[in-house]
Structures are given as C-alpha cells and as structure tokens.
C-alpha cells in the first residue's frame, strides 16, 4: 500500500533511522570535489582497466561517466550478496543512473544495512532523486541473500525498479516517476556504489560491510549497447584524509572492500 509505505518512510525519517538525502544541495555538498571545484580525478596508471580513479567522501564503487557517443543509458543492473556488517553504523549498496556528471537527478535502488546496539537490520529502497527514498518493507532482506537490482527507464521521467531475490523467486517491481521535470534523467552515468548515506542531513557513522561484490553488472543504452562496469571510473571513499575502501573492477564485477 502506497500510503503505509509513505507513512513508514516518514516515521523512520523523523526517528532518524534510515532517511535518505532530502535535497540535491545536501547530496552534492558531500560529494568531494564536485562542489568545491577541486579536481577529483587522478591518473591511475597502475590500473589498465580504468582511465581514471577518484575519491569521494560518501561514494565507493564504479561510475561510468558517459555512455557511448550518441546514446544515453536506459538501464543499469547489478547483483550482490547482502553482507553482514560489523560495528555500529550503516551503509547502503545500490545501483543507479545519473548523479555524477548529471547532477540534477538519480534513479537508484539498493539495500541499507544498519548495525544498532549490536542488532543488524536491512532495508530495501528505491529513489528518484530529489524525492526521498521509498522503503520496500515487503521485500525482506537477510544476510546472504543474493539480490539483483534492475533499473530501466522508458522516458527521462519514468522508469521501473525490479528487485529480485535470486535465492528464491521472490521479487518486487514498481513503476517510478521523477518527482518533477527538474529531476528528469539525462542517462549520462551508471554506477554501482556503497554509500555513506545521509540521515537528517548528516552522514551516518559508517559500518564495516567487509567486502561486497556487484556481479553481472551492466548498463544498457537506448541504442542497444551494453557497457560493463570495468570501463568506468573507480571511486574510493576517503574521509578525514583516510582512504576507507579498496575498490576493484573486472568485467561485469565491482568489488568494494571496507579496509
Ligand atoms: C583487467 O582486466 C583483465 C581482464 O578482465 C583482468 O585479467 C585483470 O586482472 C584486470 N586488471 C586489473 C588491474 O583490474
Ligand atoms: C522537484 O521535486 C523535488 C523533490 O520533491 C523538490 O525538492 C523540488 O523543489 C521540485 N522542483 C520543482 C521545480 O518543483
Ligand atoms: C530471499 O531468499 C532467502 C532464502 O530463501 C530468504 O531467507 C529471504 O527471506 C529472501 N529475501 C527476500 C527479500 O525475498
Ligand atoms: C565475477 O565474480 C564472480 C563471482 O565471484 C566470478 O565467478 C567471476 O569469475 C567474476 N568475473 C570476472 C570477469 O572477474
């Protein structure tokens, strides 16, 4: 039921549990370099599979920063095994379209993992930024579940999210619309990310998720091309001068290790 979903999201937000960024300004403000204008890309000559690497305060993973010439991304897919996090805090694994070089919108879906007083909990969600994320309480996620996330767009302001439990045949699908035309997608980016997300305007304390691997990742275009994550830019999370992650990519895989 839509109403109960909305109410649950609001309640959780005010309880300060699993709220998502509330405005574009907030999300941009915490993406290192993007707002300050400092160059975030350094040539990573040691890695022959990527052209650039970057660090970010809140994202770790891979971003494909542009689709093949003359096309735009219309889908993004990724599969991962839900980790068992350790250490109080939270993080979120998600697949998305836009949000880097196209900064007015992100269509994304993922799973938050939270450790609070030793208790681990999970929450599946989808979001068409700049609207809030919508939690999906009917899709109960547990450690060890193999979850596939598929985002497809039909227009710049309409898309479908599909969450599948590959351990069973359970799935959730939902048509999603951009909150308004200013959140229309450009299809410039696709990404596979673990995020230190925001709660009430503040980044959550980061939990340790160990190692999370997105497998069978791909981004599709309106012209029928399929692009592998390994062609994208590796982004490591760096906070207070410490690089917290070790990200690698190979073919359709993206491995994001919390160091
Ligand atoms: C680059 O890709 C090739 C082929 O997938 C793989 O064998 C190699 O280990 C990768 N190297 C790095 C640095 O990721
Ligand atoms: C578009 O929707 C977002 C999220 O609901 C909102 O923050 C923003 O102000 C809206 N923009 C316009 C132009 O209505
Ligand atoms: C996925 O399947 C596993 C194994 O059957 C089950 O324990 C879990 O609850 C399922 N999760 C979802 C989100 O369907
Ligand atoms: C991707 O990861 C899977 C699962 O770990 C592995 O079987 C496969 O060989 C990997 N593929 C590449 C191209 O590294």
Coordinates of C-alpha atoms and ligand atoms in Angstrom, one line a residue:
X1 CA 0.0 0.0 0.0
X2 CA 1.4 3.3 -1.0
X3 CA 0.1 5.2 1.9
X4 CA 1.6 2.9 4.5
X5 CA 4.9 3.0 2.7
X6 CA 4.9 6.8 2.8
X7 CA 4.0 6.9 6.4
X8 CA 6.6 4.3 7.4
X9 CA 9.2 6.3 5.5
X10 CA 8.2 9.5 7.2
X11 CA 8.2 7.9 10.7
X12 CA 11.6 6.4 10.0
X13 CA 12.9 9.7 8.9
X14 CA 11.8 11.5 12.0
X15 CA 13.1 8.7 14.1
X16 CA 16.4 9.4 12.5
X17 CA 16.9 5.8 11.3
X18 CA 17.1 5.3 7.5
X19 CA 16.3 8.6 5.9
X20 CA 17.8 9.5 2.5
X21 CA 19.2 12.8 1.5
X22 CA 16.5 15.4 1.4
X23 CA 17.8 17.8 -1.2
X24 CA 20.1 17.9 -4.1
X25 CA 22.2 20.5 -2.3
X26 CA 22.8 18.1 0.5
X27 CA 23.9 15.3 -1.7
X28 CA 26.1 17.5 -3.9
X29 CA 27.6 19.2 -0.9
X30 CA 29.0 15.9 0.4
X31 CA 30.4 14.7 -2.9
X32 CA 34.0 15.7 -2.7
X33 CA 35.3 17.9 -5.5
X34 CA 32.1 18.3 -7.3
X35 CA 31.0 21.5 -5.5
X36 CA 34.4 22.8 -4.4
X37 CA 35.7 22.6 -8.0
X38 CA 38.8 20.8 -6.9
X39 CA 39.9 18.2 -9.5
X40 CA 38.9 14.8 -8.0
X41 CA 40.4 12.7 -10.8
X42 CA 44.0 11.4 -10.8
X43 CA 45.5 9.3 -13.5
X44 CA 45.7 5.8 -12.2
X45 CA 48.4 4.5 -14.5
X46 CA 48.7 1.3 -12.4
X47 CA 45.3 0.1 -13.4
X48 CA 45.0 -0.7 -17.1
X49 CA 41.2 -1.3 -16.9
X50 CA 40.2 2.1 -15.9
X51 CA 41.1 5.5 -17.3
X52 CA 40.7 7.4 -14.0
X53 CA 40.3 7.0 -10.3
X54 CA 38.8 9.3 -7.8
X55 CA 38.0 9.7 -4.2
X56 CA 34.7 10.7 -2.7
X57 CA 33.5 11.4 0.8
X58 CA 30.4 9.3 0.5
X59 CA 30.6 7.0 -2.5
X60 CA 32.8 4.0 -3.2
X61 CA 32.4 1.9 -6.3
X62 CA 32.4 2.4 -10.0
X63 CA 30.8 5.2 -12.1
X64 CA 30.5 5.1 -15.8
X65 CA 30.7 8.7 -16.6
X66 CA 29.4 8.8 -20.1
X67 CA 27.5 6.5 -22.4
X68 CA 28.8 5.5 -25.9
X69 CA 28.6 8.5 -28.2
X70 CA 25.2 9.4 -29.4
X71 CA 23.3 7.3 -26.9
X72 CA 22.1 7.5 -23.3
X73 CA 21.7 5.0 -20.5
X74 CA 18.3 3.4 -20.1
X75 CA 19.1 0.6 -17.8
X76 CA 21.5 -0.5 -15.0
X77 CA 21.7 -3.9 -13.4
X78 CA 23.7 -5.4 -10.6
X79 CA 23.6 -8.4 -8.3
X80 CA 25.2 -8.7 -4.8
X81 CA 25.1 -10.8 -1.8
X82 CA 23.8 -9.0 1.3
X83 CA 26.7 -8.6 3.7
X84 CA 26.8 -9.0 7.4
X85 CA 28.1 -5.6 8.6
X86 CA 30.1 -5.2 11.9
X87 CA 30.4 -2.1 14.0
X88 CA 27.6 0.3 14.9
X89 CA 26.6 2.4 11.9
X90 CA 25.2 2.0 8.5
X91 CA 25.9 2.0 4.7
X92 CA 24.0 1.3 1.6
X93 CA 24.7 -0.7 -1.6
X94 CA 22.9 0.5 -4.7
X95 CA 22.7 0.7 -8.4
X96 CA 21.9 4.0 -10.1
X97 CA 21.5 6.0 -13.3
X98 CA 22.9 9.6 -13.2
X99 CA 24.0 11.5 -10.2
X100 CA 27.6 12.3 -11.1
X101 CA 28.1 14.4 -14.2
X102 CA 24.3 14.6 -14.5
X103 CA 23.6 16.1 -11.0
X104 CA 20.0 17.1 -11.0
X105 CA 18.7 13.6 -10.6
X106 CA 19.4 10.0 -9.7
X107 CA 17.3 7.0 -10.3
X108 CA 18.5 4.4 -7.9
X109 CA 17.7 1.4 -5.8
X110 CA 19.5 -0.5 -3.1
X111 CA 19.7 -2.0 0.3
X112 CA 20.7 -0.2 3.5
X113 CA 22.5 -2.2 6.2
X114 CA 22.5 -0.9 9.7
X115 CA 24.0 -2.1 13.0
X116 CA 22.5 -0.5 16.1
X117 CA 23.4 -1.7 19.5
X118 CA 24.7 -4.9 18.0
X119 CA 21.5 -5.6 16.1
X120 CA 21.8 -5.8 12.3
X121 CA 18.9 -4.7 10.1
X122 CA 18.3 -4.3 6.4
X123 CA 16.0 -2.1 4.3
X124 CA 15.5 -2.2 0.6
X125 CA 14.5 1.1 -1.1
X126 CA 14.2 2.9 -4.3
X127 CA 14.6 6.6 -5.0
X128 CA 14.2 9.1 -7.8
X129 CA 16.2 11.9 -6.5
X130 CA 15.4 14.6 -5.5
X131 CA 12.4 12.9 -3.9
X132 CA 13.0 10.9 -0.7
X133 CA 13.8 7.2 -0.9
X134 CA 10.8 4.9 -0.5
X135 CA 11.4 1.9 1.6
X136 CA 10.1 -1.5 0.5
X137 CA 9.2 -3.3 3.7
X138 CA 7.6 -6.1 1.7
X139 CA 11.0 -7.1 0.4
X140 CA 12.6 -8.6 3.5
X141 CA 16.3 -8.8 3.1
X142 CA 18.6 -11.0 5.1
X143 CA 22.4 -11.5 5.2
X144 CA 23.5 -13.9 2.5
X145 CA 20.6 -13.2 0.1
X146 CA 21.6 -12.8 -3.5
X147 CA 19.8 -9.7 -4.6
X148 CA 19.5 -8.4 -8.2
X149 CA 18.6 -4.8 -8.8
X150 CA 17.4 -3.8 -12.3
X151 CA 16.5 -0.3 -13.2
X152 CA 15.0 0.5 -16.6
X153 CA 13.8 3.8 -17.9
X154 CA 11.0 4.3 -20.5
X155 CA 11.3 8.1 -20.7
X156 CA 13.5 10.6 -19.0
X157 CA 10.9 10.8 -16.2
X158 CA 9.6 7.3 -16.0
X159 CA 11.2 4.0 -15.1
X160 CA 10.8 0.7 -13.4
X161 CA 12.7 -0.8 -10.5
X162 CA 12.9 -4.6 -10.1
X163 CA 14.3 -6.2 -7.0
X164 CA 14.8 -9.9 -7.2
X165 CA 15.9 -12.5 -4.6
X166 CA 17.9 -14.9 -6.7
X167 CA 17.9 -17.3 -3.7
X168 CA 14.1 -17.6 -4.2
X169 CA 11.7 -16.4 -6.9
X170 CA 10.6 -13.5 -4.8
X171 CA 10.6 -10.2 -6.5
X172 CA 9.3 -6.6 -6.2
X173 CA 8.6 -4.3 -9.1
X174 CA 7.4 -0.8 -9.2
X175 CA 6.9 1.9 -11.8
X176 CA 8.5 5.1 -10.6
X177 CA 8.2 8.7 -11.9
X178 CA 10.5 11.6 -11.4
X179 CA 9.1 13.9 -8.8
X180 CA 9.1 16.7 -11.4
X181 CA 10.7 17.7 -14.7
X182 CA 13.8 19.1 -12.9
X183 CA 14.6 15.5 -11.9
X184 CA 14.5 14.2 -15.5
X185 CA 17.3 11.9 -16.3
X186 CA 19.9 12.5 -18.9
X187 CA 21.3 9.0 -18.9
X188 CA 24.8 10.2 -18.6
X189 CA 26.0 7.9 -15.8
X190 CA 25.5 4.5 -14.4
X191 CA 27.0 3.4 -11.1
X192 CA 27.5 0.6 -8.6
X193 CA 28.0 2.1 -5.2
X194 CA 28.4 1.5 -1.5
X195 CA 27.4 4.8 0.1
X196 CA 27.9 6.5 3.5
X197 CA 24.4 7.9 3.2
X198 CA 22.8 10.8 5.0
X199 CA 20.3 10.8 7.8
X200 CA 18.7 14.1 8.8
X201 CA 21.2 16.0 6.8
X202 CA 24.2 14.2 8.3
X203 CA 26.2 11.3 7.0
X204 CA 25.7 8.2 9.1
X205 CA 28.5 6.6 11.0
X206 CA 29.9 4.1 8.6
X207 CA 29.6 0.5 9.4
X208 CA 32.1 -2.1 8.1
X209 CA 30.5 -4.2 5.4
X210 CA 33.6 -6.3 4.8
X211 CA 33.7 -7.0 1.1
X212 CA 30.7 -6.5 -1.2
X213 CA 30.9 -7.6 -4.9
X214 CA 28.4 -6.5 -7.5
X215 CA 28.4 -9.2 -10.1
X216 CA 26.8 -9.4 -13.6
X217 CA 26.8 -5.6 -13.7
X218 CA 25.9 -3.8 -16.9
X219 CA 24.4 -0.6 -18.2
X220 CA 22.3 -0.6 -21.3
X221 CA 21.7 2.2 -23.7
X222 CA 18.8 3.3 -25.9
X223 CA 20.7 2.1 -29.0
X224 CA 21.0 -1.4 -27.6
X225 CA 24.6 -1.2 -26.3
X226 CA 25.7 -2.9 -23.1
X227 CA 28.5 -1.3 -21.1
X228 CA 30.5 -3.2 -18.4
X229 CA 31.4 -1.6 -15.1
X230 CA 35.1 -2.2 -15.7
X231 CA 35.1 0.5 -18.3
X232 CA 34.1 3.0 -15.6
X233 CA 35.9 5.1 -13.1
X234 CA 36.9 3.6 -9.7
X235 CA 35.9 5.7 -6.8
X236 CA 37.2 5.1 -3.3
X237 CA 35.7 6.6 -0.2
X238 CA 38.1 9.0 1.6
X239 CA 37.2 10.7 4.9
X240 CA 39.4 12.9 7.0
X241 CA 42.4 12.1 4.8
X242 CA 41.9 8.3 5.2
X243 CA 41.0 6.1 2.3
X244 CA 38.4 3.7 3.8
X245 CA 37.9 1.4 0.8
X246 CA 39.6 -0.6 -1.8
X247 CA 37.7 -0.9 -5.0
X248 CA 38.5 -3.0 -8.0
X249 CA 36.6 -4.0 -11.1
X250 CA 36.9 -6.8 -13.6
X251 CA 34.5 -7.3 -16.5
X252 CA 31.0 -7.1 -15.1
X253 CA 32.1 -7.2 -11.4
X254 CA 32.8 -4.4 -9.0
X255 CA 34.4 -5.3 -5.6
X256 CA 34.1 -2.8 -2.8
X257 CA 36.1 -3.7 0.3
X258 CA 36.0 -1.7 3.5
X259 CA 39.6 -1.6 4.7
Ligands
LIG1 C1 42.0 -6.1 -16.1 O1 41.1 -6.9 -16.8 C2 41.6 -8.2 -17.1 C3 40.6 -9.0 -17.9 O2 39.3 -8.9 -17.3 C4 42.0 -8.9 -15.8 O3 42.6 -10.1 -16.1 C5 43.0 -8.1 -15.0 O4 43.2 -8.7 -13.7 C6 42.4 -6.7 -14.8 N1 43.4 -5.9 -14.1 C7 43.1 -5.0 -13.1 C8 44.2 -4.2 -12.6 O5 42.0 -4.9 -12.7
LIG2 C1 11.1 18.8 -7.7 O1 10.9 17.8 -6.7 C2 11.8 17.9 -5.6 C3 11.6 16.7 -4.7 O2 10.2 16.5 -4.4 C4 11.7 19.2 -4.9 O3 12.7 19.2 -3.9 C5 11.9 20.3 -5.9 O4 11.7 21.5 -5.2 C6 11.0 20.2 -7.0 N1 11.3 21.2 -8.0 C7 10.4 21.9 -8.6 C8 10.9 22.9 -9.6 O5 9.2 21.8 -8.4
LIG3 C1 15.5 -14.5 -0.1 O1 15.6 -15.8 -0.1 C2 16.1 -16.3 1.2 C3 16.4 -17.8 1.0 O2 15.2 -18.4 0.8 C4 15.1 -15.9 2.3 O3 15.6 -16.3 3.5 C5 14.9 -14.4 2.3 O4 14.0 -14.0 3.2 C6 14.6 -13.9 0.9 N1 14.6 -12.5 0.9 C7 13.8 -11.7 0.1 C8 14.0 -10.3 0.2 O5 12.9 -12.2 -0.6
LIG4 C1 32.9 -12.1 -11.2 O1 32.7 -12.6 -9.9 C2 32.2 -13.9 -10.0 C3 31.8 -14.3 -8.6 O2 32.8 -14.1 -7.7 C4 33.3 -14.8 -10.6 O3 32.8 -16.1 -10.7 C5 33.6 -14.3 -12.0 O4 34.7 -15.0 -12.5 C6 34.0 -12.8 -11.9 N1 34.1 -12.3 -13.3 C7 35.2 -11.6 -13.6 C8 35.2 -11.1 -15.0 O5 36.1 -11.3 -12.8

